[in-house]
Short mmCIF file of C-alpha atoms in Angstrom, two decimals:
data_model
loop_
_atom_site.label_atom_id
_atom_site.label_comp_id
_atom_site.label_asym_id
_atom_site.label_seq_id
_atom_site.Cartn_x
_atom_site.Cartn_y
_atom_site.Cartn_z
CA MET G 1 -10.32 -221.69 -195.09
CA ILE G 2 -7.25 -219.65 -195.93
CA ARG G 3 -7.00 -215.90 -195.33
CA HIS G 4 -4.55 -214.45 -197.89
CA ILE G 5 -3.02 -211.10 -196.89
CA VAL G 6 -0.64 -208.99 -198.98
CA LEU G 7 0.91 -205.68 -197.92
CA PHE G 8 2.51 -203.45 -200.56
CA ARG G 9 5.13 -200.74 -200.02
CA PHE G 10 5.93 -198.34 -202.84
CA LYS G 11 9.45 -198.28 -204.21
CA PRO G 12 11.34 -195.01 -203.74
CA GLY G 13 9.91 -192.26 -205.93
CA VAL G 14 6.46 -193.86 -206.26
CA SER G 15 3.39 -192.36 -204.58
CA TRP G 16 -0.37 -192.24 -205.08
CA ASP G 17 0.23 -189.39 -207.54
CA ASP G 18 1.86 -191.87 -209.92
CA PRO G 19 -0.58 -193.09 -212.61
CA ARG G 20 0.96 -196.58 -212.31
CA ALA G 21 -0.10 -196.71 -208.65
CA LEU G 22 -3.66 -195.76 -209.53
CA GLU G 23 -3.72 -198.38 -212.28
CA ALA G 24 -2.39 -201.07 -209.93
CA GLU G 25 -4.93 -200.08 -207.27
CA GLY G 26 -7.79 -200.32 -209.77
CA MET G 27 -6.61 -203.67 -211.03
CA ALA G 28 -6.30 -205.03 -207.48
CA ALA G 29 -9.85 -203.93 -206.71
CA LYS G 30 -11.13 -206.00 -209.66
CA VAL G 31 -9.31 -209.24 -208.75
CA GLY G 32 -12.13 -210.37 -206.47
CA GLY G 33 -14.63 -210.25 -209.34
CA GLU G 34 -12.31 -211.96 -211.80
CA VAL G 35 -10.96 -214.90 -209.78
CA PRO G 36 -13.76 -217.39 -209.03
CA ASP G 37 -11.97 -219.08 -206.11
CA LEU G 38 -12.01 -215.91 -204.00
CA GLN G 39 -14.90 -216.08 -201.56
CA GLU G 40 -14.09 -212.66 -200.10
CA TRP G 41 -11.85 -209.87 -201.39
CA SER G 42 -11.04 -206.47 -199.99
CA THR G 43 -8.45 -203.86 -200.84
CA GLY G 44 -7.48 -200.55 -199.35
CA ARG G 45 -4.97 -197.77 -198.92
CA ASN G 46 -3.20 -197.53 -195.61
CA ILE G 47 -4.12 -194.47 -193.52
CA SER G 48 -1.27 -194.77 -191.00
CA THR G 49 1.63 -192.31 -191.19
CA ARG G 50 3.97 -194.51 -189.12
CA PRO G 51 7.29 -195.23 -190.87
CA ILE G 52 6.79 -199.00 -190.52
CA ALA G 53 3.44 -198.89 -192.36
CA TYR G 54 2.86 -200.27 -195.84
CA ASP G 55 0.93 -198.33 -198.50
CA PHE G 56 -1.75 -200.74 -199.67
CA ALA G 57 -3.27 -204.09 -198.67
CA VAL G 58 -5.35 -206.85 -200.21
CA ILE G 59 -7.12 -209.51 -198.18
CA GLY G 60 -8.81 -212.55 -199.65
CA LEU G 61 -10.51 -215.67 -198.40
CA LEU G 62 -10.13 -219.02 -200.18
CA GLU G 63 -11.55 -222.46 -199.46
CA ASP G 64 -8.28 -224.40 -199.24
CA GLU G 65 -4.72 -224.67 -200.54
CA ALA G 66 -5.92 -225.96 -203.92
CA ALA G 67 -8.03 -222.81 -204.33
CA LEU G 68 -5.06 -220.69 -203.26
CA ASP G 69 -2.90 -222.41 -205.88
CA ARG G 70 -5.48 -221.70 -208.60
CA TYR G 71 -5.76 -218.06 -207.50
CA LEU G 72 -1.99 -217.59 -207.62
CA VAL G 73 -1.75 -218.61 -211.29
CA HIS G 74 -5.00 -217.04 -212.50
CA PRO G 75 -4.19 -214.80 -215.51
CA PHE G 76 -5.97 -211.72 -214.12
CA HIS G 77 -4.15 -212.09 -210.80
CA GLN G 78 -0.86 -212.50 -212.66
CA GLU G 79 -1.50 -209.25 -214.56
CA ALA G 80 -2.18 -207.44 -211.29
CA ILE G 81 1.07 -208.83 -209.89
CA ARG G 82 2.99 -207.45 -212.87
CA LYS G 83 1.63 -203.97 -212.21
CA TRP G 84 2.44 -204.08 -208.48
CA ARG G 85 5.91 -205.59 -209.05
CA GLU G 86 6.86 -202.57 -211.15
CA ILE G 87 6.09 -200.06 -208.39
CA SER G 88 6.32 -201.87 -205.05
CA GLU G 89 7.71 -204.57 -202.85
CA TRP G 90 5.39 -206.69 -200.75
CA VAL G 91 5.01 -209.24 -198.00
CA ILE G 92 2.36 -211.94 -197.69
CA ALA G 93 0.80 -214.18 -195.10
CA ASP G 94 -1.56 -217.09 -195.69
CA LEU G 95 -3.42 -217.97 -192.50
CA GLU G 96 -5.51 -221.06 -191.83
CA GLU G 97 -8.87 -220.17 -190.31
#
């Protein structure tokens, strides 16, 4: 199993008041229902006020690297990436469980 974790940090000038952020958040929430290879999917806004904190996270669970590869190129996932790329930078980790 692979635990896929992505942390997003808004670019300067972007906040949750920005309609693009709300659209990206909504799209991210739907990824789990649109990408069949995802066995688990959760999303959420960060509640920490620490300067090192990121603004938003997604966490998914996939069967193996082949499933991860299919997820990465899935059209709905790619559309979500386009929305997040416009407003944020991010880091990822893929962990074997």
